[in-house]
mmJSON file of the N, C-alpha and C atoms, coordinates in Angstrom:
{"data_MODEL":{"atom_site":{
"group_PDB":["ATOM","ATOM","ATOM","ATOM","ATOM","ATOM","ATOM","ATOM","ATOM","ATOM","ATOM","ATOM","ATOM","ATOM","ATOM","ATOM","ATOM","ATOM","ATOM","ATOM","ATOM","ATOM","ATOM","ATOM","ATOM","ATOM","ATOM","ATOM","ATOM","ATOM","ATOM","ATOM","ATOM","ATOM","ATOM","ATOM","ATOM","ATOM","ATOM","ATOM","ATOM","ATOM","ATOM","ATOM","ATOM","ATOM","ATOM","ATOM","ATOM","ATOM","ATOM","ATOM","ATOM","ATOM","ATOM","ATOM","ATOM","ATOM","ATOM","ATOM","ATOM","ATOM","ATOM","ATOM","ATOM","ATOM","ATOM","ATOM","ATOM","ATOM","ATOM","ATOM","ATOM","ATOM","ATOM","ATOM","ATOM","ATOM","ATOM","ATOM","ATOM","ATOM","ATOM","ATOM","ATOM","ATOM","ATOM","ATOM","ATOM","ATOM","ATOM","ATOM","ATOM","ATOM","ATOM","ATOM","ATOM","ATOM","ATOM","ATOM","ATOM","ATOM","ATOM","ATOM","ATOM","ATOM","ATOM","ATOM","ATOM","ATOM","ATOM","ATOM","ATOM","ATOM","ATOM","ATOM","ATOM","ATOM","ATOM","ATOM","ATOM","ATOM","ATOM","ATOM","ATOM","ATOM","ATOM","ATOM","ATOM","ATOM","ATOM","ATOM","ATOM","ATOM","ATOM","ATOM","ATOM","ATOM","ATOM","ATOM","ATOM","ATOM","ATOM","ATOM","ATOM","ATOM","ATOM","ATOM","ATOM","ATOM","ATOM","ATOM","ATOM","ATOM","ATOM","ATOM","ATOM","ATOM","ATOM","ATOM","ATOM","ATOM","ATOM","ATOM","ATOM","ATOM","ATOM","ATOM","ATOM","ATOM","ATOM","ATOM","ATOM","ATOM","ATOM","ATOM","ATOM","ATOM","ATOM","ATOM","ATOM","ATOM","ATOM","ATOM","ATOM","ATOM","ATOM","ATOM","ATOM","ATOM","ATOM","ATOM","ATOM","ATOM","ATOM","ATOM","ATOM","ATOM","ATOM","ATOM","ATOM","ATOM","ATOM","ATOM","ATOM","ATOM","ATOM","ATOM","ATOM","ATOM","ATOM","ATOM","ATOM","ATOM","ATOM","ATOM"],
"id":[1,2,3,4,5,6,7,8,9,10,11,12,13,14,15,16,17,18,19,20,21,22,23,24,25,26,27,28,29,30,31,32,33,34,35,36,37,38,39,40,41,42,43,44,45,46,47,48,49,50,51,52,53,54,55,56,57,58,59,60,61,62,63,64,65,66,67,68,69,70,71,72,73,74,75,76,77,78,79,80,81,82,83,84,85,86,87,88,89,90,91,92,93,94,95,96,97,98,99,100,101,102,103,104,105,106,107,108,109,110,111,112,113,114,115,116,117,118,119,120,121,122,123,124,125,126,127,128,129,130,131,132,133,134,135,136,137,138,139,140,141,142,143,144,145,146,147,148,149,150,151,152,153,154,155,156,157,158,159,160,161,162,163,164,165,166,167,168,169,170,171,172,173,174,175,176,177,178,179,180,181,182,183,184,185,186,187,188,189,190,191,192,193,194,195,196,197,198,199,200,201,202,203,204,205,206,207,208,209,210,211,212,213,214,215,216],
"type_symbol":["N","C","C","N","C","C","N","C","C","N","C","C","N","C","C","N","C","C","N","C","C","N","C","C","N","C","C","N","C","C","N","C","C","N","C","C","N","C","C","N","C","C","N","C","C","N","C","C","N","C","C","N","C","C","N","C","C","N","C","C","N","C","C","N","C","C","N","C","C","N","C","C","N","C","C","N","C","C","N","C","C","N","C","C","N","C","C","N","C","C","N","C","C","N","C","C","N","C","C","N","C","C","N","C","C","N","C","C","N","C","C","N","C","C","N","C","C","N","C","C","N","C","C","N","C","C","N","C","C","N","C","C","N","C","C","N","C","C","N","C","C","N","C","C","N","C","C","N","C","C","N","C","C","N","C","C","N","C","C","N","C","C","N","C","C","N","C","C","N","C","C","N","C","C","N","C","C","N","C","C","N","C","C","N","C","C","N","C","C","N","C","C","N","C","C","N","C","C","N","C","C","N","C","C","N","C","C","N","C","C","N","C","C","N","C","C"],
"label_atom_id":["N","CA","C","N","CA","C","N","CA","C","N","CA","C","N","CA","C","N","CA","C","N","CA","C","N","CA","C","N","CA","C","N","CA","C","N","CA","C","N","CA","C","N","CA","C","N","CA","C","N","CA","C","N","CA","C","N","CA","C","N","CA","C","N","CA","C","N","CA","C","N","CA","C","N","CA","C","N","CA","C","N","CA","C","N","CA","C","N","CA","C","N","CA","C","N","CA","C","N","CA","C","N","CA","C","N","CA","C","N","CA","C","N","CA","C","N","CA","C","N","CA","C","N","CA","C","N","CA","C","N","CA","C","N","CA","C","N","CA","C","N","CA","C","N","CA","C","N","CA","C","N","CA","C","N","CA","C","N","CA","C","N","CA","C","N","CA","C","N","CA","C","N","CA","C","N","CA","C","N","CA","C","N","CA","C","N","CA","C","N","CA","C","N","CA","C","N","CA","C","N","CA","C","N","CA","C","N","CA","C","N","CA","C","N","CA","C","N","CA","C","N","CA","C","N","CA","C","N","CA","C","N","CA","C","N","CA","C","N","CA","C","N","CA","C","N","CA","C","N","CA","C"],
"label_alt_id":[null,null,null,null,null,null,null,null,null,null,null,null,null,null,null,null,null,null,null,null,null,null,null,null,null,null,null,null,null,null,null,null,null,null,null,null,null,null,null,null,null,null,null,null,null,null,null,null,null,null,null,null,null,null,null,null,null,null,null,null,null,null,null,null,null,null,null,null,null,null,null,null,null,null,null,null,null,null,null,null,null,null,null,null,null,null,null,null,null,null,null,null,null,null,null,null,null,null,null,null,null,null,null,null,null,null,null,null,null,null,null,null,null,null,null,null,null,null,null,null,null,null,null,null,null,null,null,null,null,null,null,null,null,null,null,null,null,null,null,null,null,null,null,null,null,null,null,null,null,null,null,null,null,null,null,null,null,null,null,null,null,null,null,null,null,null,null,null,null,null,null,null,null,null,null,null,null,null,null,null,null,null,null,null,null,null,null,null,null,null,null,null,null,null,null,null,null,null,null,null,null,null,null,null,null,null,null,null,null,null,null,null,null,null,null,null],
"label_comp_id":["UNK","UNK","UNK","UNK","UNK","UNK","UNK","UNK","UNK","UNK","UNK","UNK","UNK","UNK","UNK","UNK","UNK","UNK","UNK","UNK","UNK","UNK","UNK","UNK","UNK","UNK","UNK","UNK","UNK","UNK","UNK","UNK","UNK","UNK","UNK","UNK","UNK","UNK","UNK","UNK","UNK","UNK","UNK","UNK","UNK","UNK","UNK","UNK","UNK","UNK","UNK","UNK","UNK","UNK","UNK","UNK","UNK","UNK","UNK","UNK","UNK","UNK","UNK","UNK","UNK","UNK","UNK","UNK","UNK","UNK","UNK","UNK","UNK","UNK","UNK","UNK","UNK","UNK","UNK","UNK","UNK","UNK","UNK","UNK","UNK","UNK","UNK","UNK","UNK","UNK","UNK","UNK","UNK","UNK","UNK","UNK","UNK","UNK","UNK","UNK","UNK","UNK","UNK","UNK","UNK","UNK","UNK","UNK","UNK","UNK","UNK","UNK","UNK","UNK","UNK","UNK","UNK","UNK","UNK","UNK","UNK","UNK","UNK","UNK","UNK","UNK","UNK","UNK","UNK","UNK","UNK","UNK","UNK","UNK","UNK","UNK","UNK","UNK","UNK","UNK","UNK","UNK","UNK","UNK","UNK","UNK","UNK","UNK","UNK","UNK","UNK","UNK","UNK","UNK","UNK","UNK","UNK","UNK","UNK","UNK","UNK","UNK","UNK","UNK","UNK","UNK","UNK","UNK","UNK","UNK","UNK","UNK","UNK","UNK","UNK","UNK","UNK","UNK","UNK","UNK","UNK","UNK","UNK","UNK","UNK","UNK","UNK","UNK","UNK","UNK","UNK","UNK","UNK","UNK","UNK","UNK","UNK","UNK","UNK","UNK","UNK","UNK","UNK","UNK","UNK","UNK","UNK","UNK","UNK","UNK","UNK","UNK","UNK","UNK","UNK","UNK"],
"label_asym_id":["A","A","A","A","A","A","A","A","A","A","A","A","A","A","A","A","A","A","A","A","A","A","A","A","A","A","A","A","A","A","A","A","A","A","A","A","A","A","A","A","A","A","A","A","A","A","A","A","A","A","A","A","A","A","A","A","A","A","A","A","A","A","A","A","A","A","A","A","A","A","A","A","A","A","A","A","A","A","A","A","A","A","A","A","A","A","A","A","A","A","A","A","A","A","A","A","A","A","A","A","A","A","A","A","A","A","A","A","A","A","A","A","A","A","A","A","A","A","A","A","A","A","A","A","A","A","A","A","A","A","A","A","A","A","A","A","A","A","A","A","A","A","A","A","A","A","A","A","A","A","A","A","A","A","A","A","A","A","A","A","A","A","A","A","A","A","A","A","A","A","A","A","A","A","A","A","A","A","A","A","A","A","A","A","A","A","A","A","A","A","A","A","A","A","A","A","A","A","A","A","A","A","A","A","A","A","A","A","A","A","A","A","A","A","A","A"],
"label_entity_id":["1","1","1","1","1","1","1","1","1","1","1","1","1","1","1","1","1","1","1","1","1","1","1","1","1","1","1","1","1","1","1","1","1","1","1","1","1","1","1","1","1","1","1","1","1","1","1","1","1","1","1","1","1","1","1","1","1","1","1","1","1","1","1","1","1","1","1","1","1","1","1","1","1","1","1","1","1","1","1","1","1","1","1","1","1","1","1","1","1","1","1","1","1","1","1","1","1","1","1","1","1","1","1","1","1","1","1","1","1","1","1","1","1","1","1","1","1","1","1","1","1","1","1","1","1","1","1","1","1","1","1","1","1","1","1","1","1","1","1","1","1","1","1","1","1","1","1","1","1","1","1","1","1","1","1","1","1","1","1","1","1","1","1","1","1","1","1","1","1","1","1","1","1","1","1","1","1","1","1","1","1","1","1","1","1","1","1","1","1","1","1","1","1","1","1","1","1","1","1","1","1","1","1","1","1","1","1","1","1","1","1","1","1","1","1","1"],
"label_seq_id":[1,1,1,2,2,2,3,3,3,4,4,4,5,5,5,6,6,6,7,7,7,8,8,8,9,9,9,10,10,10,11,11,11,12,12,12,13,13,13,14,14,14,15,15,15,16,16,16,17,17,17,18,18,18,19,19,19,20,20,20,21,21,21,22,22,22,23,23,23,24,24,24,25,25,25,26,26,26,27,27,27,28,28,28,29,29,29,30,30,30,31,31,31,32,32,32,33,33,33,34,34,34,35,35,35,36,36,36,37,37,37,38,38,38,39,39,39,40,40,40,41,41,41,42,42,42,43,43,43,44,44,44,45,45,45,46,46,46,47,47,47,48,48,48,49,49,49,50,50,50,51,51,51,52,52,52,53,53,53,54,54,54,55,55,55,56,56,56,57,57,57,58,58,58,59,59,59,60,60,60,61,61,61,62,62,62,63,63,63,64,64,64,65,65,65,66,66,66,67,67,67,68,68,68,69,69,69,70,70,70,71,71,71,72,72,72],
"pdbx_PDB_ins_code":[null,null,null,null,null,null,null,null,null,null,null,null,null,null,null,null,null,null,null,null,null,null,null,null,null,null,null,null,null,null,null,null,null,null,null,null,null,null,null,null,null,null,null,null,null,null,null,null,null,null,null,null,null,null,null,null,null,null,null,null,null,null,null,null,null,null,null,null,null,null,null,null,null,null,null,null,null,null,null,null,null,null,null,null,null,null,null,null,null,null,null,null,null,null,null,null,null,null,null,null,null,null,null,null,null,null,null,null,null,null,null,null,null,null,null,null,null,null,null,null,null,null,null,null,null,null,null,null,null,null,null,null,null,null,null,null,null,null,null,null,null,null,null,null,null,null,null,null,null,null,null,null,null,null,null,null,null,null,null,null,null,null,null,null,null,null,null,null,null,null,null,null,null,null,null,null,null,null,null,null,null,null,null,null,null,null,null,null,null,null,null,null,null,null,null,null,null,null,null,null,null,null,null,null,null,null,null,null,null,null,null,null,null,null,null,null],
"Cartn_x":[0.856,0.0,0.902,0.501,1.275,0.603,1.395,0.857,-0.09,-0.04,-0.96,-2.416,-2.655,-4.027,-4.636,-3.799,-4.296,-4.966,-4.598,-5.205,-6.58,-6.83,-8.018,-9.105,-8.941,-9.958,-10.432,-11.553,-12.053,-11.168,-11.322,-10.424,-10.521,-11.715,-11.87,-11.101,-11.223,-10.496,-8.989,-8.558,-7.128,-6.603,-7.363,-6.949,-6.818,-7.796,-7.735,-6.542,-6.302,-5.197,-3.854,-3.712,-2.458,-2.232,-3.265,-3.15,-2.832,-3.371,-3.199,-1.795,-1.037,0.28,1.322,1.136,2.114,3.37,3.219,4.358,4.847,6.087,6.592,5.674,5.526,4.572,4.771,6.043,6.268,5.801,5.96,5.51,3.989,3.421,1.969,1.357,1.919,1.422,1.508,2.612,2.801,1.794,1.595,0.633,-0.789,-1.121,-2.451,-2.616,-1.605,-1.676,-1.856,-1.136,-1.145,-2.397,-2.797,-3.861,-5.208,-5.242,-6.516,-6.948,-6.013,-6.319,-6.177,-5.609,-5.44,-4.614,-3.541,-2.661,-1.565,-1.16,-0.043,1.266,2.338,3.657,3.974,3.502,3.685,2.968,1.741,0.975,1.664,2.126,2.827,4.082,4.809,6.032,5.704,4.633,4.23,3.87,3.094,2.655,3.835,4.739,5.872,7.068,6.968,8.055,9.346,9.198,10.345,10.304,11.376,11.427,10.483,10.004,9.094,9.783,11.044,11.767,11.851,12.009,12.027,10.667,9.601,8.255,8.069,8.527,8.427,9.2,10.387,11.198,10.49,9.875,9.145,7.976,7.245,6.133,6.674,7.754,8.351,8.789,9.487,9.955,8.772,7.752,6.575,5.878,5.78,5.182,5.995,7.318,8.18,8.004,7.918,7.702,6.333,5.321,3.991,4.04,4.713,4.851,5.534,6.571,7.332,6.463,5.704,4.888,3.685,3.223,2.029,2.371,3.638,4.076,3.687,3.334,3.144,1.755],
"Cartn_y":[-1.17,0.0,1.233,2.215,3.432,4.558,5.481,6.598,7.473,7.396,8.183,7.828,6.636,6.248,7.189,7.777,8.677,9.909,10.262,11.41,11.061,9.779,9.351,8.715,8.739,8.179,9.265,9.029,10.069,10.168,11.235,11.515,10.465,9.942,8.907,7.644,7.242,6.07,6.305,7.506,7.835,7.757,8.282,8.242,6.806,5.983,4.578,3.862,4.105,3.46,3.894,5.181,5.699,5.089,5.072,4.523,3.029,2.311,0.864,0.437,1.325,0.943,0.768,1.41,1.298,2.12,3.224,4.116,4.758,5.216,6.015,7.218,7.659,8.707,9.977,10.376,11.628,11.515,10.339,10.162,10.058,9.382,9.285,10.681,11.49,12.855,13.684,13.571,14.338,13.899,12.593,12.114,12.546,12.534,12.99,14.472,15.25,16.687,16.935,16.177,16.4,15.845,14.625,13.955,13.908,14.046,14.063,15.506,16.305,17.711,18.579,18.007,18.681,19.971,19.889,21.042,21.026,22.197,22.321,22.174,22.023,21.959,23.272,24.385,25.683,25.704,25.186,25.132,24.229,23.08,22.145,22.793,23.493,24.181,25.209,25.962,26.959,26.3,25.232,24.541,23.913,23.286,22.58,23.5,24.759,25.735,25.263,24.841,24.385,25.064,24.914,25.459,24.669,25.327,24.677,23.472,23.606,22.489,21.298,21.573,20.5,19.809,20.588,20.01,19.132,19.597,18.792,17.487,17.571,16.369,15.395,15.915,15.055,14.351,15.08,14.473,13.379,13.669,12.686,11.433,11.626,10.483,9.687,10.386,9.712,8.896,9.459,8.723,7.474,7.587,6.447,5.355,5.756,4.783,4.12,4.911,4.359,3.309,3.65,2.703,1.418,1.566,0.415,-0.487,0.139,-0.626,-1.28,-0.709,-1.248,-2.061,-2.271,-3.012,-4.495,-5.063,-6.5,-6.926],
"Cartn_z":[0.0,0.0,0.0,-0.771,-0.912,-0.135,0.388,1.175,0.374,-0.953,-1.77,-1.499,-0.986,-0.656,0.381,1.23,2.265,1.678,0.443,-0.236,-0.798,-1.01,-1.747,-0.895,0.424,1.309,2.263,2.916,3.823,5.072,5.796,6.925,8.026,8.261,9.294,8.91,7.645,7.165,7.225,6.847,6.882,8.317,9.254,10.658,11.145,10.846,11.265,10.642,9.379,8.686,9.261,9.515,10.094,11.469,12.292,13.648,13.624,12.649,12.588,12.163,11.563,11.053,12.144,13.281,14.35,14.109,13.38,13.127,14.416,14.369,15.496,15.669,16.905,17.248,16.412,16.187,15.454,14.006,13.39,12.018,11.96,12.929,13.008,13.111,13.985,14.191,12.907,12.198,10.97,9.901,9.742,8.75,9.094,10.362,10.787,10.484,10.789,10.503,9.005,8.198,6.749,6.082,6.408,5.662,6.364,7.66,8.377,8.636,9.168,9.442,8.194,7.116,5.83,5.952,6.735,6.902,5.848,5.413,4.476,5.242,4.5,5.147,5.847,5.298,5.969,7.314,7.343,8.591,9.613,9.144,10.04,10.608,9.757,10.206,11.285,11.09,12.093,13.419,13.353,14.564,15.309,14.549,15.158,15.441,15.009,15.192,14.532,13.273,12.493,11.132,10.387,9.033,8.116,7.067,6.123,5.474,5.131,4.516,5.477,6.757,7.759,7.828,7.716,7.715,6.483,5.333,4.108,4.261,4.848,5.067,6.006,7.049,7.983,7.295,6.469,5.737,4.813,4.117,3.208,3.969,5.094,5.892,6.449,6.902,7.447,6.353,5.151,4.035,3.707,3.714,3.431,4.478,5.747,6.819,6.673,6.328,6.103,5.0,3.899,2.785,3.244,4.05,4.537,5.426,6.34,7.286,6.613,5.498,4.846,3.603,3.368,2.19,2.33,1.224,1.23,1.177],
"occupancy":[1.0,1.0,1.0,1.0,1.0,1.0,1.0,1.0,1.0,1.0,1.0,1.0,1.0,1.0,1.0,1.0,1.0,1.0,1.0,1.0,1.0,1.0,1.0,1.0,1.0,1.0,1.0,1.0,1.0,1.0,1.0,1.0,1.0,1.0,1.0,1.0,1.0,1.0,1.0,1.0,1.0,1.0,1.0,1.0,1.0,1.0,1.0,1.0,1.0,1.0,1.0,1.0,1.0,1.0,1.0,1.0,1.0,1.0,1.0,1.0,1.0,1.0,1.0,1.0,1.0,1.0,1.0,1.0,1.0,1.0,1.0,1.0,1.0,1.0,1.0,1.0,1.0,1.0,1.0,1.0,1.0,1.0,1.0,1.0,1.0,1.0,1.0,1.0,1.0,1.0,1.0,1.0,1.0,1.0,1.0,1.0,1.0,1.0,1.0,1.0,1.0,1.0,1.0,1.0,1.0,1.0,1.0,1.0,1.0,1.0,1.0,1.0,1.0,1.0,1.0,1.0,1.0,1.0,1.0,1.0,1.0,1.0,1.0,1.0,1.0,1.0,1.0,1.0,1.0,1.0,1.0,1.0,1.0,1.0,1.0,1.0,1.0,1.0,1.0,1.0,1.0,1.0,1.0,1.0,1.0,1.0,1.0,1.0,1.0,1.0,1.0,1.0,1.0,1.0,1.0,1.0,1.0,1.0,1.0,1.0,1.0,1.0,1.0,1.0,1.0,1.0,1.0,1.0,1.0,1.0,1.0,1.0,1.0,1.0,1.0,1.0,1.0,1.0,1.0,1.0,1.0,1.0,1.0,1.0,1.0,1.0,1.0,1.0,1.0,1.0,1.0,1.0,1.0,1.0,1.0,1.0,1.0,1.0,1.0,1.0,1.0,1.0,1.0,1.0,1.0,1.0,1.0,1.0,1.0,1.0,1.0,1.0,1.0,1.0,1.0,1.0],
"B_iso_or_equiv":[0.0,0.0,0.0,0.0,0.0,0.0,0.0,0.0,0.0,0.0,0.0,0.0,0.0,0.0,0.0,0.0,0.0,0.0,0.0,0.0,0.0,0.0,0.0,0.0,0.0,0.0,0.0,0.0,0.0,0.0,0.0,0.0,0.0,0.0,0.0,0.0,0.0,0.0,0.0,0.0,0.0,0.0,0.0,0.0,0.0,0.0,0.0,0.0,0.0,0.0,0.0,0.0,0.0,0.0,0.0,0.0,0.0,0.0,0.0,0.0,0.0,0.0,0.0,0.0,0.0,0.0,0.0,0.0,0.0,0.0,0.0,0.0,0.0,0.0,0.0,0.0,0.0,0.0,0.0,0.0,0.0,0.0,0.0,0.0,0.0,0.0,0.0,0.0,0.0,0.0,0.0,0.0,0.0,0.0,0.0,0.0,0.0,0.0,0.0,0.0,0.0,0.0,0.0,0.0,0.0,0.0,0.0,0.0,0.0,0.0,0.0,0.0,0.0,0.0,0.0,0.0,0.0,0.0,0.0,0.0,0.0,0.0,0.0,0.0,0.0,0.0,0.0,0.0,0.0,0.0,0.0,0.0,0.0,0.0,0.0,0.0,0.0,0.0,0.0,0.0,0.0,0.0,0.0,0.0,0.0,0.0,0.0,0.0,0.0,0.0,0.0,0.0,0.0,0.0,0.0,0.0,0.0,0.0,0.0,0.0,0.0,0.0,0.0,0.0,0.0,0.0,0.0,0.0,0.0,0.0,0.0,0.0,0.0,0.0,0.0,0.0,0.0,0.0,0.0,0.0,0.0,0.0,0.0,0.0,0.0,0.0,0.0,0.0,0.0,0.0,0.0,0.0,0.0,0.0,0.0,0.0,0.0,0.0,0.0,0.0,0.0,0.0,0.0,0.0,0.0,0.0,0.0,0.0,0.0,0.0,0.0,0.0,0.0,0.0,0.0,0.0],
"pdbx_formal_charge":[null,null,null,null,null,null,null,null,null,null,null,null,null,null,null,null,null,null,null,null,null,null,null,null,null,null,null,null,null,null,null,null,null,null,null,null,null,null,null,null,null,null,null,null,null,null,null,null,null,null,null,null,null,null,null,null,null,null,null,null,null,null,null,null,null,null,null,null,null,null,null,null,null,null,null,null,null,null,null,null,null,null,null,null,null,null,null,null,null,null,null,null,null,null,null,null,null,null,null,null,null,null,null,null,null,null,null,null,null,null,null,null,null,null,null,null,null,null,null,null,null,null,null,null,null,null,null,null,null,null,null,null,null,null,null,null,null,null,null,null,null,null,null,null,null,null,null,null,null,null,null,null,null,null,null,null,null,null,null,null,null,null,null,null,null,null,null,null,null,null,null,null,null,null,null,null,null,null,null,null,null,null,null,null,null,null,null,null,null,null,null,null,null,null,null,null,null,null,null,null,null,null,null,null,null,null,null,null,null,null,null,null,null,null,null,null],
"auth_seq_id":[1,1,1,2,2,2,3,3,3,4,4,4,5,5,5,6,6,6,7,7,7,8,8,8,9,9,9,10,10,10,11,11,11,12,12,12,13,13,13,14,14,14,15,15,15,16,16,16,17,17,17,18,18,18,19,19,19,20,20,20,21,21,21,22,22,22,23,23,23,24,24,24,25,25,25,26,26,26,27,27,27,28,28,28,29,29,29,30,30,30,31,31,31,32,32,32,33,33,33,34,34,34,35,35,35,36,36,36,37,37,37,38,38,38,39,39,39,40,40,40,41,41,41,42,42,42,43,43,43,44,44,44,45,45,45,46,46,46,47,47,47,48,48,48,49,49,49,50,50,50,51,51,51,52,52,52,53,53,53,54,54,54,55,55,55,56,56,56,57,57,57,58,58,58,59,59,59,60,60,60,61,61,61,62,62,62,63,63,63,64,64,64,65,65,65,66,66,66,67,67,67,68,68,68,69,69,69,70,70,70,71,71,71,72,72,72],
"auth_comp_id":["UNK","UNK","UNK","UNK","UNK","UNK","UNK","UNK","UNK","UNK","UNK","UNK","UNK","UNK","UNK","UNK","UNK","UNK","UNK","UNK","UNK","UNK","UNK","UNK","UNK","UNK","UNK","UNK","UNK","UNK","UNK","UNK","UNK","UNK","UNK","UNK","UNK","UNK","UNK","UNK","UNK","UNK","UNK","UNK","UNK","UNK","UNK","UNK","UNK","UNK","UNK","UNK","UNK","UNK","UNK","UNK","UNK","UNK","UNK","UNK","UNK","UNK","UNK","UNK","UNK","UNK","UNK","UNK","UNK","UNK","UNK","UNK","UNK","UNK","UNK","UNK","UNK","UNK","UNK","UNK","UNK","UNK","UNK","UNK","UNK","UNK","UNK","UNK","UNK","UNK","UNK","UNK","UNK","UNK","UNK","UNK","UNK","UNK","UNK","UNK","UNK","UNK","UNK","UNK","UNK","UNK","UNK","UNK","UNK","UNK","UNK","UNK","UNK","UNK","UNK","UNK","UNK","UNK","UNK","UNK","UNK","UNK","UNK","UNK","UNK","UNK","UNK","UNK","UNK","UNK","UNK","UNK","UNK","UNK","UNK","UNK","UNK","UNK","UNK","UNK","UNK","UNK","UNK","UNK","UNK","UNK","UNK","UNK","UNK","UNK","UNK","UNK","UNK","UNK","UNK","UNK","UNK","UNK","UNK","UNK","UNK","UNK","UNK","UNK","UNK","UNK","UNK","UNK","UNK","UNK","UNK","UNK","UNK","UNK","UNK","UNK","UNK","UNK","UNK","UNK","UNK","UNK","UNK","UNK","UNK","UNK","UNK","UNK","UNK","UNK","UNK","UNK","UNK","UNK","UNK","UNK","UNK","UNK","UNK","UNK","UNK","UNK","UNK","UNK","UNK","UNK","UNK","UNK","UNK","UNK","UNK","UNK","UNK","UNK","UNK","UNK"],
"auth_asym_id":["A","A","A","A","A","A","A","A","A","A","A","A","A","A","A","A","A","A","A","A","A","A","A","A","A","A","A","A","A","A","A","A","A","A","A","A","A","A","A","A","A","A","A","A","A","A","A","A","A","A","A","A","A","A","A","A","A","A","A","A","A","A","A","A","A","A","A","A","A","A","A","A","A","A","A","A","A","A","A","A","A","A","A","A","A","A","A","A","A","A","A","A","A","A","A","A","A","A","A","A","A","A","A","A","A","A","A","A","A","A","A","A","A","A","A","A","A","A","A","A","A","A","A","A","A","A","A","A","A","A","A","A","A","A","A","A","A","A","A","A","A","A","A","A","A","A","A","A","A","A","A","A","A","A","A","A","A","A","A","A","A","A","A","A","A","A","A","A","A","A","A","A","A","A","A","A","A","A","A","A","A","A","A","A","A","A","A","A","A","A","A","A","A","A","A","A","A","A","A","A","A","A","A","A","A","A","A","A","A","A","A","A","A","A","A","A"],
"auth_atom_id":["N","CA","C","N","CA","C","N","CA","C","N","CA","C","N","CA","C","N","CA","C","N","CA","C","N","CA","C","N","CA","C","N","CA","C","N","CA","C","N","CA","C","N","CA","C","N","CA","C","N","CA","C","N","CA","C","N","CA","C","N","CA","C","N","CA","C","N","CA","C","N","CA","C","N","CA","C","N","CA","C","N","CA","C","N","CA","C","N","CA","C","N","CA","C","N","CA","C","N","CA","C","N","CA","C","N","CA","C","N","CA","C","N","CA","C","N","CA","C","N","CA","C","N","CA","C","N","CA","C","N","CA","C","N","CA","C","N","CA","C","N","CA","C","N","CA","C","N","CA","C","N","CA","C","N","CA","C","N","CA","C","N","CA","C","N","CA","C","N","CA","C","N","CA","C","N","CA","C","N","CA","C","N","CA","C","N","CA","C","N","CA","C","N","CA","C","N","CA","C","N","CA","C","N","CA","C","N","CA","C","N","CA","C","N","CA","C","N","CA","C","N","CA","C","N","CA","C","N","CA","C","N","CA","C","N","CA","C","N","CA","C","N","CA","C","N","CA","C","N","CA","C"],
"pdbx_PDB_model_num":[1,1,1,1,1,1,1,1,1,1,1,1,1,1,1,1,1,1,1,1,1,1,1,1,1,1,1,1,1,1,1,1,1,1,1,1,1,1,1,1,1,1,1,1,1,1,1,1,1,1,1,1,1,1,1,1,1,1,1,1,1,1,1,1,1,1,1,1,1,1,1,1,1,1,1,1,1,1,1,1,1,1,1,1,1,1,1,1,1,1,1,1,1,1,1,1,1,1,1,1,1,1,1,1,1,1,1,1,1,1,1,1,1,1,1,1,1,1,1,1,1,1,1,1,1,1,1,1,1,1,1,1,1,1,1,1,1,1,1,1,1,1,1,1,1,1,1,1,1,1,1,1,1,1,1,1,1,1,1,1,1,1,1,1,1,1,1,1,1,1,1,1,1,1,1,1,1,1,1,1,1,1,1,1,1,1,1,1,1,1,1,1,1,1,1,1,1,1,1,1,1,1,1,1,1,1,1,1,1,1,1,1,1,1,1,1]
}}}
């Protein structure tokens, strides 16, 4: 399963799927912010008090971990 599925399902389903993967808490939180709360990387950066590029990197890493945990 690819993280792109999170864009194509409703927020409740996305939340359940993210929670079910058993990701590290920081990646789970980032995916929820991005795909359930529908926040931009700029919004995430503001909330987390980090640079926008750092927020983009976190989203990318979280997506990769999601892909890894849901592979197969």
